[in-house]
Amino acid sequence: MRRRRARALPGDRVRPPFTGAQRFLLAGSFLITLGSFAVLPYMSVLLHQRLGMGLGAVGFVLAVASLIQFAGGVVAGPVAARVGLRRAMLLALALRTAGFAAFVPGLTSPVLAVGALLLVSAGAALYLPANKAYLVAGVPEAGRARLLSASGSAFNAGMALGPPAAAPLVLGSPGALFACVAGLFALVGAGHALLPPEAAARPPDAAPAAGTQGPGGRAAGLSPFLVTVVSVYAFMFFQHYLALYAVPRTSAAFYGAVLTGYAALLVVGQPLLAERVAAMSYPAALRWGFGAMAAGMAAIGAGGHAGIAVGGALICCGEIVLFLKNDLEALARSASAPAAVFGRQRLAAGIGAFAAGVVGGQLYGAAEAAGSARGFWAVVCLQCLLLPSALLLRRPARDRTGPRAEAAQEVPGP
C-alpha cells in the first residue's frame, strides 16, 4: 500500500537546509576560532615570560591589538564592497596565516612577535564582518537568525576547545604549535578559494524578519549600535572580573568548569532560541536580556558555588538574546551592505569592552578597598536594571507611536 505524502498545514514553517557554502563557512568558523584561541589567550605569557617584555609593554601591545581587532572592523565594509566578500575573507585569512607563521621566528624576537600579533589582529578585523555578510547574503531576513546563531555556536565551540587543546604545547613547544595553527589557516583559506563569489549588497526586496519593526515603528528610536555598546559594556564586567571574584572563593578548577558549562550552554542555546529571539520586539529583547544579566550578577554577588554557577547561566541567556537581536536589528534597519553593518557592530563591541575595562577596574578596586567585593556585583546588577530603561526612555516622542499611528504607516504613500 502506497503511503500518502503528508500535506503541509498552513501554519507549518519549512526551514530550508543550509547550502554547501554555508555549511563550509560554519565548519571553517569553528576551525578558525579553535586555532586562534589555541594561542591568543596565552599571548601575555609568551610575550612576558619567553620574550622578556615588561608587563606595561605587554599590556600596551595587547590593548593596541584589541583596538585593531574591534575598531578595524569598520574597514571590512569598504574592502568587501571593492573586492567582494570571498576575496575579503581570503585577504583576511592570508594576513592571519602570515601572522601565525611569523610567530615561529618571532619567538626569539619581540619586534617580530608584536608585528605578527598585529597581522593576526588585522586579519580578524577584516574576516568576521565579511564572513557573517557572506552567510546572510541573499537570505531572507526570516532565515538570518538561524544562520547567525549557528555561526555564533561554531565560534563559541572553537573558543571553548582551543585553550585546553593547546595547553600541553604552548609553553613546551610553541614553535610547533604556531606552525600547526598557520597550516590550519592555510588549509581553511584554500577552502575559501573554492567558494562561489557572492554579492555583498543586502537584498533590497527582503521582507522584515518577524518581530522587527522598521523605521517609524515603535522601536525605531533604538539604535542597534548604541544598544550593542551598552550590551557589551554590561557583559564585560562578568567576562573581566569573574575570575578575580570566583577563584579565591571557590577554586580554579570550579571556575574552569563554570566557563566550560557557559560555553556549552552558548553552543546549544543559541540555535534553540534563535527563532524566539527573532520574533521578539526590540524593547522586549532588551528587557529580557538585561533582566537575565541583572539576575545573573545578583546571583554571583550572593556568592558560593551555586550562586556563581546559576549567575553564569543567567548571564549566558542574556548574552544570547541581546547579541543576536542586536545583529538582526542592525541588519534590518540599515541600507548598507551587511559587511559594513557587521563592521560597525564590531566597533560598537570594542567601545563597550573598552568602557567596561576602564570603569570596571576602578569599581572593583573601590569595592575591594571597602572590604565588600559583593558590592561590585550589586552595582553592576543595578546598571543592568537601569540601562534598558535609559535606552527605552531616550526614544523620541515621535517613535512612541500608538495603534492609530501604526495603522497610518500602512497606507501607501504617493
mmCIF file of C-alpha atoms in Angstrom:
data_model
loop_
_atom_site.group_PDB
_atom_site.id
_atom_site.type_symbol
_atom_site.label_atom_id
_atom_site.label_comp_id
_atom_site.label_asym_id
_atom_site.label_seq_id
_atom_site.Cartn_x
_atom_site.Cartn_y
_atom_site.Cartn_z
ATOM 1 C CA MET A 1 0.000 0.000 0.000
ATOM 2 C CA ARG A 2 1.421 3.367 -1.020
ATOM 3 C CA ARG A 3 1.914 5.904 1.719
ATOM 4 C CA ARG A 4 0.253 9.214 1.195
ATOM 5 C CA ARG A 5 2.524 12.229 1.473
ATOM 6 C CA ALA A 6 1.571 14.393 4.434
ATOM 7 C CA ARG A 7 0.132 17.736 3.442
ATOM 8 C CA ALA A 8 1.711 20.826 4.930
ATOM 9 C CA LEU A 9 -0.574 22.721 7.219
ATOM 10 C CA PRO A 10 -0.984 26.479 6.735
ATOM 11 C CA GLY A 11 0.885 27.269 9.951
ATOM 12 C CA ASP A 12 3.819 24.975 9.229
ATOM 13 C CA ARG A 13 7.151 26.633 8.523
ATOM 14 C CA VAL A 14 9.603 24.962 6.164
ATOM 15 C CA ARG A 15 13.186 25.552 7.163
ATOM 16 C CA PRO A 16 15.422 25.494 4.107
ATOM 17 C CA PRO A 17 18.609 23.464 4.628
ATOM 18 C CA PHE A 18 21.943 25.220 4.794
ATOM 19 C CA THR A 19 23.763 25.397 1.481
ATOM 20 C CA GLY A 20 27.125 23.702 0.998
ATOM 21 C CA ALA A 21 28.897 27.060 1.156
ATOM 22 C CA GLN A 22 27.129 27.954 4.396
ATOM 23 C CA ARG A 23 27.995 24.585 5.967
ATOM 24 C CA PHE A 24 31.631 25.063 4.963
ATOM 25 C CA LEU A 25 31.720 28.547 6.499
ATOM 26 C CA LEU A 26 30.217 27.269 9.750
ATOM 27 C CA ALA A 27 32.794 24.465 9.930
ATOM 28 C CA GLY A 28 35.519 26.942 8.991
ATOM 29 C CA SER A 29 34.380 29.316 11.726
ATOM 30 C CA PHE A 30 34.886 26.547 14.288
ATOM 31 C CA LEU A 31 38.364 25.681 12.970
ATOM 32 C CA ILE A 32 39.450 29.322 12.723
ATOM 33 C CA THR A 33 38.392 30.073 16.288
ATOM 34 C CA LEU A 34 39.897 26.792 17.521
ATOM 35 C CA GLY A 35 43.244 27.764 16.013
ATOM 36 C CA SER A 36 43.099 31.361 17.198
ATOM 37 C CA PHE A 37 42.186 30.511 20.776
ATOM 38 C CA ALA A 38 44.833 27.808 20.882
ATOM 39 C CA VAL A 39 47.419 30.595 21.125
ATOM 40 C CA LEU A 40 45.906 34.054 21.673
ATOM 41 C CA PRO A 41 44.805 33.513 25.326
ATOM 42 C CA TYR A 42 48.439 32.654 26.145
ATOM 43 C CA MET A 43 49.896 35.685 24.379
ATOM 44 C CA SER A 44 50.605 37.645 27.557
ATOM 45 C CA VAL A 45 52.533 34.670 28.960
ATOM 46 C CA LEU A 46 54.607 34.261 25.793
ATOM 47 C CA LEU A 47 55.426 37.954 25.477
ATOM 48 C CA HIS A 48 56.328 38.349 29.161
ATOM 49 C CA GLN A 49 57.940 35.069 30.170
ATOM 50 C CA ARG A 50 59.526 33.882 26.925
ATOM 51 C CA LEU A 51 60.443 37.199 25.273
ATOM 52 C CA GLY A 52 61.085 39.171 28.460
ATOM 53 C CA MET A 53 58.792 42.103 27.733
ATOM 54 C CA GLY A 54 57.706 44.165 30.732
ATOM 55 C CA LEU A 55 54.129 43.885 31.873
ATOM 56 C CA GLY A 56 53.449 47.515 30.991
ATOM 57 C CA ALA A 57 54.668 46.930 27.432
ATOM 58 C CA VAL A 58 52.670 43.704 27.202
ATOM 59 C CA GLY A 59 49.508 45.475 28.306
ATOM 60 C CA PHE A 60 50.039 48.242 25.751
ATOM 61 C CA VAL A 61 50.622 45.746 22.911
ATOM 62 C CA LEU A 62 47.518 43.741 23.799
ATOM 63 C CA ALA A 63 45.441 46.936 24.027
ATOM 64 C CA VAL A 64 46.593 48.032 20.554
ATOM 65 C CA ALA A 65 45.877 44.549 19.159
ATOM 66 C CA SER A 66 42.375 44.597 20.648
ATOM 67 C CA LEU A 67 41.744 48.066 19.248
ATOM 68 C CA ILE A 68 42.770 46.909 15.766
ATOM 69 C CA GLN A 69 40.654 43.770 16.027
ATOM 70 C CA PHE A 70 37.487 45.625 17.017
ATOM 71 C CA ALA A 71 37.759 49.114 15.552
ATOM 72 C CA GLY A 72 39.343 47.762 12.373
ATOM 73 C CA GLY A 73 36.036 46.090 11.560
ATOM 74 C CA VAL A 74 34.801 49.328 10.002
ATOM 75 C CA VAL A 75 37.327 48.772 7.198
ATOM 76 C CA ALA A 76 35.685 45.468 6.283
ATOM 77 C CA GLY A 77 32.714 47.146 4.594
ATOM 78 C CA PRO A 78 34.698 49.279 2.119
ATOM 79 C CA VAL A 79 37.116 46.415 1.399
ATOM 80 C CA ALA A 80 34.284 43.933 0.744
ATOM 81 C CA ALA A 81 32.474 46.471 -1.432
ATOM 82 C CA ARG A 82 35.614 46.888 -3.544
ATOM 83 C CA VAL A 83 36.867 43.306 -3.871
ATOM 84 C CA GLY A 84 33.845 41.181 -2.887
ATOM 85 C CA LEU A 85 33.121 39.100 0.201
ATOM 86 C CA ARG A 86 35.038 35.987 -0.832
ATOM 87 C CA ARG A 87 38.194 37.937 -1.693
ATOM 88 C CA ALA A 88 37.877 39.933 1.529
ATOM 89 C CA MET A 89 37.816 36.679 3.508
ATOM 90 C CA LEU A 90 40.777 35.341 1.531
ATOM 91 C CA LEU A 91 42.756 38.509 2.241
ATOM 92 C CA ALA A 92 41.896 38.273 5.932
ATOM 93 C CA LEU A 93 42.952 34.615 6.124
ATOM 94 C CA ALA A 94 46.182 35.386 4.265
ATOM 95 C CA LEU A 95 47.000 38.044 6.868
ATOM 96 C CA ARG A 96 46.257 35.682 9.727
ATOM 97 C CA THR A 97 48.212 32.812 8.151
ATOM 98 C CA ALA A 98 51.214 35.101 7.642
ATOM 99 C CA GLY A 99 50.871 36.367 11.211
ATOM 100 C CA PHE A 100 50.832 32.935 12.824
ATOM 101 C CA ALA A 101 53.701 31.778 10.590
ATOM 102 C CA ALA A 102 55.720 34.858 11.592
ATOM 103 C CA PHE A 103 55.412 33.826 15.235
ATOM 104 C CA VAL A 104 57.773 30.885 14.587
ATOM 105 C CA PRO A 105 60.845 33.104 14.083
ATOM 106 C CA GLY A 106 59.170 35.724 16.293
ATOM 107 C CA LEU A 107 59.605 33.530 19.376
ATOM 108 C CA THR A 108 63.158 34.863 19.585
ATOM 109 C CA SER A 109 62.375 38.474 18.677
ATOM 110 C CA PRO A 110 59.903 40.790 20.452
ATOM 111 C CA VAL A 111 59.684 43.009 17.363
ATOM 112 C CA LEU A 112 58.712 40.104 15.099
ATOM 113 C CA ALA A 113 56.282 38.746 17.692
ATOM 114 C CA VAL A 114 54.499 42.078 18.064
ATOM 115 C CA GLY A 115 54.322 42.516 14.293
ATOM 116 C CA ALA A 116 52.904 39.004 13.955
ATOM 117 C CA LEU A 117 50.244 39.726 16.572
ATOM 118 C CA LEU A 118 49.197 42.913 14.780
ATOM 119 C CA LEU A 119 48.917 40.999 11.479
ATOM 120 C CA VAL A 120 46.672 38.424 13.150
ATOM 121 C CA SER A 121 44.523 41.177 14.666
ATOM 122 C CA ALA A 122 44.169 42.966 11.312
ATOM 123 C CA GLY A 123 43.062 39.712 9.684
ATOM 124 C CA ALA A 124 40.483 39.118 12.427
ATOM 125 C CA ALA A 125 39.091 42.638 11.970
ATOM 126 C CA LEU A 126 38.542 42.018 8.271
ATOM 127 C CA TYR A 127 37.360 38.400 8.395
ATOM 128 C CA LEU A 128 34.414 38.314 10.784
ATOM 129 C CA PRO A 129 32.235 41.021 9.138
ATOM 130 C CA ALA A 130 32.876 39.524 5.689
ATOM 131 C CA ASN A 131 32.152 36.017 6.997
ATOM 132 C CA LYS A 132 28.802 36.989 8.517
ATOM 133 C CA ALA A 133 27.869 39.027 5.441
ATOM 134 C CA TYR A 134 28.578 36.065 3.155
ATOM 135 C CA LEU A 135 26.439 33.821 5.368
ATOM 136 C CA VAL A 136 23.374 36.064 5.102
ATOM 137 C CA ALA A 137 23.879 37.271 1.506
ATOM 138 C CA GLY A 138 20.667 36.653 -0.419
ATOM 139 C CA VAL A 139 18.955 35.088 2.634
ATOM 140 C CA PRO A 140 15.500 36.457 3.563
ATOM 141 C CA GLU A 141 15.504 38.210 6.902
ATOM 142 C CA ALA A 142 13.358 35.492 8.458
ATOM 143 C CA GLY A 143 16.187 32.991 7.918
ATOM 144 C CA ARG A 144 19.040 35.127 9.206
ATOM 145 C CA ALA A 145 18.557 34.345 12.900
ATOM 146 C CA ARG A 146 19.162 30.628 12.336
ATOM 147 C CA LEU A 147 22.360 31.278 10.375
ATOM 148 C CA LEU A 148 23.777 33.862 12.753
ATOM 149 C CA SER A 149 23.008 31.726 15.802
ATOM 150 C CA ALA A 150 24.692 28.708 14.168
ATOM 151 C CA SER A 151 27.690 30.915 13.389
ATOM 152 C CA GLY A 152 27.840 32.063 16.999
ATOM 153 C CA SER A 153 27.713 28.454 18.199
ATOM 154 C CA ALA A 154 30.587 27.496 15.886
ATOM 155 C CA PHE A 155 32.724 30.387 17.125
ATOM 156 C CA ASN A 156 31.992 29.660 20.779
ATOM 157 C CA ALA A 157 32.759 25.958 20.399
ATOM 158 C CA GLY A 158 36.180 26.855 18.999
ATOM 159 C CA MET A 159 36.769 29.357 21.788
ATOM 160 C CA ALA A 160 35.969 26.702 24.405
ATOM 161 C CA LEU A 161 38.133 23.928 22.950
ATOM 162 C CA GLY A 162 41.129 25.952 21.754
ATOM 163 C CA PRO A 163 42.869 26.762 25.070
ATOM 164 C CA PRO A 164 42.763 23.253 26.600
ATOM 165 C CA ALA A 165 43.781 21.671 23.275
ATOM 166 C CA ALA A 166 46.926 23.827 23.096
ATOM 167 C CA ALA A 167 47.852 23.856 26.785
ATOM 168 C CA PRO A 168 50.388 20.961 26.546
ATOM 169 C CA LEU A 169 52.302 22.704 23.711
ATOM 170 C CA VAL A 170 52.019 26.419 24.337
ATOM 171 C CA LEU A 171 54.994 26.657 26.719
ATOM 172 C CA GLY A 172 56.917 23.495 25.865
ATOM 173 C CA SER A 173 56.815 23.621 22.042
ATOM 174 C CA PRO A 174 55.296 26.957 20.982
ATOM 175 C CA GLY A 175 57.070 26.920 17.608
ATOM 176 C CA ALA A 176 55.391 23.657 16.629
ATOM 177 C CA LEU A 177 52.052 24.986 17.863
ATOM 178 C CA PHE A 178 52.280 28.174 15.786
ATOM 179 C CA ALA A 179 53.354 26.182 12.722
ATOM 180 C CA CYS A 180 50.312 23.905 13.113
ATOM 181 C CA VAL A 181 47.970 26.869 13.504
ATOM 182 C CA ALA A 182 49.452 28.566 10.428
ATOM 183 C CA GLY A 183 48.972 25.331 8.463
ATOM 184 C CA LEU A 184 45.364 25.076 9.655
ATOM 185 C CA PHE A 185 44.647 28.632 8.484
ATOM 186 C CA ALA A 186 46.290 27.942 5.128
ATOM 187 C CA LEU A 187 44.056 24.893 4.605
ATOM 188 C CA VAL A 188 40.908 26.783 5.596
ATOM 189 C CA GLY A 189 41.938 29.618 3.285
ATOM 190 C CA ALA A 190 42.362 27.182 0.394
ATOM 191 C CA GLY A 191 38.809 26.001 1.027
ATOM 192 C CA HIS A 192 37.559 29.586 0.933
ATOM 193 C CA ALA A 193 39.125 29.987 -2.503
ATOM 194 C CA LEU A 194 36.658 27.368 -3.784
ATOM 195 C CA LEU A 195 33.595 29.244 -2.517
ATOM 196 C CA PRO A 196 31.371 30.847 -5.156
ATOM 197 C CA PRO A 197 31.502 34.660 -5.203
ATOM 198 C CA GLU A 198 28.507 36.333 -3.584
ATOM 199 C CA ALA A 199 27.065 39.822 -3.929
ATOM 200 C CA ALA A 200 27.858 41.913 -0.886
ATOM 201 C CA ALA A 201 24.679 44.000 -1.032
ATOM 202 C CA ARG A 202 21.674 43.300 1.168
ATOM 203 C CA PRO A 203 18.694 42.134 -0.965
ATOM 204 C CA PRO A 204 16.503 45.217 -1.449
ATOM 205 C CA ASP A 205 13.270 43.218 -1.541
ATOM 206 C CA ALA A 206 13.861 41.145 1.583
ATOM 207 C CA ALA A 207 10.876 41.155 3.927
ATOM 208 C CA PRO A 208 11.407 42.271 7.537
ATOM 209 C CA ALA A 209 12.116 39.474 9.947
ATOM 210 C CA ALA A 210 9.480 38.502 12.453
ATOM 211 C CA GLY A 211 9.420 40.888 15.378
ATOM 212 C CA THR A 212 11.445 43.579 13.593
ATOM 213 C CA GLN A 213 9.853 46.972 13.201
ATOM 214 C CA GLY A 214 11.350 49.227 10.590
ATOM 215 C CA PRO A 215 11.817 52.980 10.621
ATOM 216 C CA GLY A 216 8.794 54.743 12.020
ATOM 217 C CA GLY A 217 7.775 51.754 14.150
ATOM 218 C CA ARG A 218 7.658 51.835 17.923
ATOM 219 C CA ALA A 219 11.224 50.562 18.279
ATOM 220 C CA ALA A 220 12.727 52.762 15.562
ATOM 221 C CA GLY A 221 14.302 55.157 18.068
ATOM 222 C CA LEU A 222 16.536 52.391 19.450
ATOM 223 C CA SER A 223 19.954 52.454 17.804
ATOM 224 C CA PRO A 224 21.431 48.929 17.438
ATOM 225 C CA PHE A 225 24.906 50.476 17.522
ATOM 226 C CA LEU A 226 24.256 52.164 20.878
ATOM 227 C CA VAL A 227 22.457 49.118 22.295
ATOM 228 C CA THR A 228 25.429 46.952 21.279
ATOM 229 C CA VAL A 229 27.835 49.313 23.052
ATOM 230 C CA VAL A 230 25.758 49.102 26.230
ATOM 231 C CA SER A 231 25.171 45.329 25.947
ATOM 232 C CA VAL A 232 28.876 44.536 25.625
ATOM 233 C CA TYR A 233 29.690 47.069 28.336
ATOM 234 C CA ALA A 234 27.396 45.272 30.795
ATOM 235 C CA PHE A 235 28.542 41.799 29.768
ATOM 236 C CA MET A 236 32.276 42.502 30.028
ATOM 237 C CA PHE A 237 32.084 43.091 33.772
ATOM 238 C CA PHE A 238 31.322 39.382 34.040
ATOM 239 C CA GLN A 239 33.984 38.456 31.483
ATOM 240 C CA HIS A 240 36.768 40.525 33.048
ATOM 241 C CA TYR A 241 36.165 40.194 36.775
ATOM 242 C CA LEU A 242 34.553 36.823 37.490
ATOM 243 C CA ALA A 243 37.958 35.148 37.874
ATOM 244 C CA LEU A 244 39.096 37.703 40.475
ATOM 245 C CA TYR A 245 35.933 37.065 42.459
ATOM 246 C CA ALA A 246 35.307 33.352 41.948
ATOM 247 C CA VAL A 247 38.744 31.706 42.210
ATOM 248 C CA PRO A 248 39.542 32.854 45.791
ATOM 249 C CA ARG A 249 36.038 31.896 46.945
ATOM 250 C CA THR A 250 35.795 28.529 45.191
ATOM 251 C CA SER A 251 38.746 27.131 43.220
ATOM 252 C CA ALA A 252 40.447 27.467 39.854
ATOM 253 C CA ALA A 253 39.002 24.089 38.842
ATOM 254 C CA PHE A 254 35.449 25.211 39.631
ATOM 255 C CA TYR A 255 35.987 28.459 37.740
ATOM 256 C CA GLY A 256 37.170 26.458 34.724
ATOM 257 C CA ALA A 257 34.102 24.230 34.982
ATOM 258 C CA VAL A 258 31.837 27.297 35.019
ATOM 259 C CA LEU A 259 33.482 28.627 31.855
ATOM 260 C CA THR A 260 33.169 25.247 30.147
ATOM 261 C CA GLY A 261 29.495 24.991 31.085
ATOM 262 C CA TYR A 262 28.964 28.569 29.915
ATOM 263 C CA ALA A 263 30.464 27.777 26.513
ATOM 264 C CA ALA A 264 28.403 24.594 26.200
ATOM 265 C CA LEU A 265 25.201 26.473 27.025
ATOM 266 C CA LEU A 266 26.033 29.087 24.386
ATOM 267 C CA VAL A 267 26.707 26.462 21.726
ATOM 268 C CA VAL A 268 23.444 24.601 22.399
ATOM 269 C CA GLY A 269 21.234 27.509 23.415
ATOM 270 C CA GLN A 270 21.884 29.920 20.561
ATOM 271 C CA PRO A 271 20.323 27.779 17.797
ATOM 272 C CA LEU A 272 17.467 26.665 20.050
ATOM 273 C CA LEU A 273 16.474 30.218 20.974
ATOM 274 C CA ALA A 274 17.220 31.877 17.628
ATOM 275 C CA GLU A 275 13.657 31.967 16.296
ATOM 276 C CA ARG A 276 12.226 33.106 19.628
ATOM 277 C CA VAL A 277 14.741 35.930 19.776
ATOM 278 C CA ALA A 278 13.980 36.941 16.183
ATOM 279 C CA ALA A 279 10.251 37.039 16.983
ATOM 280 C CA MET A 280 10.716 39.382 19.948
ATOM 281 C CA SER A 281 10.252 43.110 19.617
ATOM 282 C CA TYR A 282 13.429 45.053 20.286
ATOM 283 C CA PRO A 283 12.199 46.575 23.581
ATOM 284 C CA ALA A 284 11.157 43.119 24.805
ATOM 285 C CA ALA A 285 14.580 41.716 23.924
ATOM 286 C CA LEU A 286 16.222 44.490 25.938
ATOM 287 C CA ARG A 287 14.035 43.783 28.964
ATOM 288 C CA TRP A 288 14.616 40.015 28.836
ATOM 289 C CA GLY A 289 18.312 40.234 28.005
ATOM 290 C CA PHE A 290 19.310 42.880 30.534
ATOM 291 C CA GLY A 291 16.936 41.350 33.078
ATOM 292 C CA ALA A 292 18.716 37.990 32.787
ATOM 293 C CA MET A 293 22.081 39.717 33.131
ATOM 294 C CA ALA A 294 20.919 41.639 36.198
ATOM 295 C CA ALA A 295 19.648 38.448 37.842
ATOM 296 C CA GLY A 296 22.931 36.722 36.988
ATOM 297 C CA MET A 297 25.055 39.498 38.503
ATOM 298 C CA ALA A 298 22.921 39.371 41.664
ATOM 299 C CA ALA A 299 23.329 35.590 41.907
ATOM 300 C CA ILE A 300 27.110 35.879 41.564
ATOM 301 C CA GLY A 301 27.142 38.528 44.281
ATOM 302 C CA ALA A 302 25.295 36.128 46.592
ATOM 303 C CA GLY A 303 28.453 34.030 46.413
ATOM 304 C CA GLY A 304 29.039 30.328 46.791
ATOM 305 C CA HIS A 305 29.307 27.637 44.164
ATOM 306 C CA ALA A 306 25.583 27.613 43.376
ATOM 307 C CA GLY A 307 25.317 31.394 43.067
ATOM 308 C CA ILE A 308 28.250 31.634 40.679
ATOM 309 C CA ALA A 309 27.048 28.714 38.549
ATOM 310 C CA VAL A 310 23.455 29.978 38.332
ATOM 311 C CA GLY A 311 24.675 33.509 37.707
ATOM 312 C CA GLY A 312 26.807 32.340 34.791
ATOM 313 C CA ALA A 313 23.858 30.501 33.238
ATOM 314 C CA LEU A 314 21.590 33.549 33.525
ATOM 315 C CA ILE A 315 24.192 35.863 32.017
ATOM 316 C CA CYS A 316 24.653 33.382 29.180
ATOM 317 C CA CYS A 317 20.925 33.617 28.414
ATOM 318 C CA GLY A 318 21.171 37.397 28.427
ATOM 319 C CA GLU A 319 24.102 37.277 26.023
ATOM 320 C CA ILE A 320 22.216 35.000 23.629
ATOM 321 C CA VAL A 321 19.213 37.316 23.494
ATOM 322 C CA LEU A 322 20.998 40.660 23.303
ATOM 323 C CA PHE A 323 23.896 39.869 20.993
ATOM 324 C CA LEU A 324 21.801 38.050 18.396
ATOM 325 C CA LYS A 325 18.966 40.583 18.474
ATOM 326 C CA ASN A 326 21.384 43.490 18.093
ATOM 327 C CA ASP A 327 22.852 41.983 14.911
ATOM 328 C CA LEU A 328 19.412 41.207 13.472
ATOM 329 C CA GLU A 329 18.145 44.713 14.170
ATOM 330 C CA ALA A 330 21.285 46.308 12.759
ATOM 331 C CA LEU A 331 20.825 44.368 9.514
ATOM 332 C CA ALA A 332 17.115 45.117 9.259
ATOM 333 C CA ARG A 333 17.472 48.865 9.839
ATOM 334 C CA SER A 334 20.421 49.618 7.567
ATOM 335 C CA ALA A 335 20.513 50.101 3.829
ATOM 336 C CA SER A 336 24.284 49.464 3.885
ATOM 337 C CA ALA A 337 25.901 46.235 2.749
ATOM 338 C CA PRO A 338 25.929 43.559 5.509
ATOM 339 C CA ALA A 339 29.738 43.632 5.747
ATOM 340 C CA ALA A 340 29.604 47.338 6.622
ATOM 341 C CA VAL A 341 26.842 46.689 9.168
ATOM 342 C CA PHE A 342 28.770 43.911 10.897
ATOM 343 C CA GLY A 343 31.909 46.058 10.852
ATOM 344 C CA ARG A 344 30.101 48.825 12.714
ATOM 345 C CA GLN A 345 28.779 46.254 15.179
ATOM 346 C CA ARG A 346 32.349 45.139 15.866
ATOM 347 C CA LEU A 347 33.314 48.749 16.514
ATOM 348 C CA ALA A 348 30.400 49.096 18.941
ATOM 349 C CA ALA A 349 31.524 45.944 20.769
ATOM 350 C CA GLY A 350 35.044 47.331 21.046
ATOM 351 C CA ILE A 351 33.794 50.599 22.538
ATOM 352 C CA GLY A 352 31.680 48.726 25.078
ATOM 353 C CA ALA A 353 34.535 46.412 26.063
ATOM 354 C CA PHE A 354 36.934 49.347 26.451
ATOM 355 C CA ALA A 355 34.467 51.269 28.635
ATOM 356 C CA ALA A 356 33.850 48.227 30.831
ATOM 357 C CA GLY A 357 37.587 47.740 31.299
ATOM 358 C CA VAL A 358 38.102 51.353 32.365
ATOM 359 C CA VAL A 359 35.061 51.596 34.649
ATOM 360 C CA GLY A 360 35.252 48.042 35.977
ATOM 361 C CA GLY A 361 38.837 48.290 37.184
ATOM 362 C CA GLN A 362 38.088 51.393 39.231
ATOM 363 C CA LEU A 363 34.835 49.964 40.521
ATOM 364 C CA TYR A 364 36.254 46.586 41.547
ATOM 365 C CA GLY A 365 39.231 48.247 43.208
ATOM 366 C CA ALA A 366 36.925 50.511 45.206
ATOM 367 C CA ALA A 367 34.768 47.549 46.257
ATOM 368 C CA GLU A 368 37.783 45.560 47.450
ATOM 369 C CA ALA A 369 39.163 48.593 49.278
ATOM 370 C CA ALA A 370 35.818 48.857 51.075
ATOM 371 C CA GLY A 371 36.066 45.178 52.033
ATOM 372 C CA SER A 372 33.000 44.125 50.038
ATOM 373 C CA ALA A 373 33.631 42.619 46.623
ATOM 374 C CA ARG A 374 29.944 41.664 46.589
ATOM 375 C CA GLY A 375 29.158 45.354 46.369
ATOM 376 C CA PHE A 376 30.782 45.338 42.924
ATOM 377 C CA TRP A 377 28.219 42.837 41.629
ATOM 378 C CA ALA A 378 25.391 44.764 43.276
ATOM 379 C CA VAL A 379 26.406 47.925 41.398
ATOM 380 C CA VAL A 380 26.731 46.006 38.118
ATOM 381 C CA CYS A 381 23.293 44.452 38.722
ATOM 382 C CA LEU A 382 21.845 47.914 39.249
ATOM 383 C CA GLN A 383 23.425 49.083 35.991
ATOM 384 C CA CYS A 384 21.824 46.181 34.127
ATOM 385 C CA LEU A 385 18.441 47.204 35.509
ATOM 386 C CA LEU A 386 18.819 50.893 34.687
ATOM 387 C CA LEU A 387 20.476 50.673 31.265
ATOM 388 C CA PRO A 388 17.499 49.291 29.309
ATOM 389 C CA SER A 389 15.218 51.857 30.918
ATOM 390 C CA ALA A 390 17.575 54.634 29.850
ATOM 391 C CA LEU A 391 17.740 53.270 26.305
ATOM 392 C CA LEU A 392 13.961 52.981 26.031
ATOM 393 C CA LEU A 393 13.326 56.403 27.540
ATOM 394 C CA ARG A 394 15.696 58.129 25.103
ATOM 395 C CA ARG A 395 13.454 57.283 22.154
ATOM 396 C CA PRO A 396 11.997 60.469 20.718
ATOM 397 C CA ALA A 397 8.301 61.037 21.243
ATOM 398 C CA ARG A 398 7.508 60.507 17.555
ATOM 399 C CA ASP A 399 8.789 56.931 17.862
ATOM 400 C CA ARG A 400 6.412 56.055 20.715
ATOM 401 C CA THR A 401 3.502 55.639 18.377
ATOM 402 C CA GLY A 402 0.183 54.065 19.159
ATOM 403 C CA PRO A 403 -2.083 51.802 17.087
ATOM 404 C CA ARG A 404 -3.523 54.777 15.150
ATOM 405 C CA ALA A 405 -0.095 55.929 14.017
ATOM 406 C CA GLU A 406 0.992 52.385 13.136
ATOM 407 C CA ALA A 407 -2.120 51.925 11.058
ATOM 408 C CA ALA A 408 -1.468 55.192 9.280
ATOM 409 C CA GLN A 409 2.009 53.979 8.360
ATOM 410 C CA GLU A 410 0.476 51.092 6.403
ATOM 411 C CA VAL A 411 -1.283 53.475 3.999
ATOM 412 C CA PRO A 412 0.732 53.575 0.761
ATOM 413 C CA GLY A 413 2.331 56.893 0.016
ATOM 414 C CA PRO A 414 2.186 58.762 -3.289
#
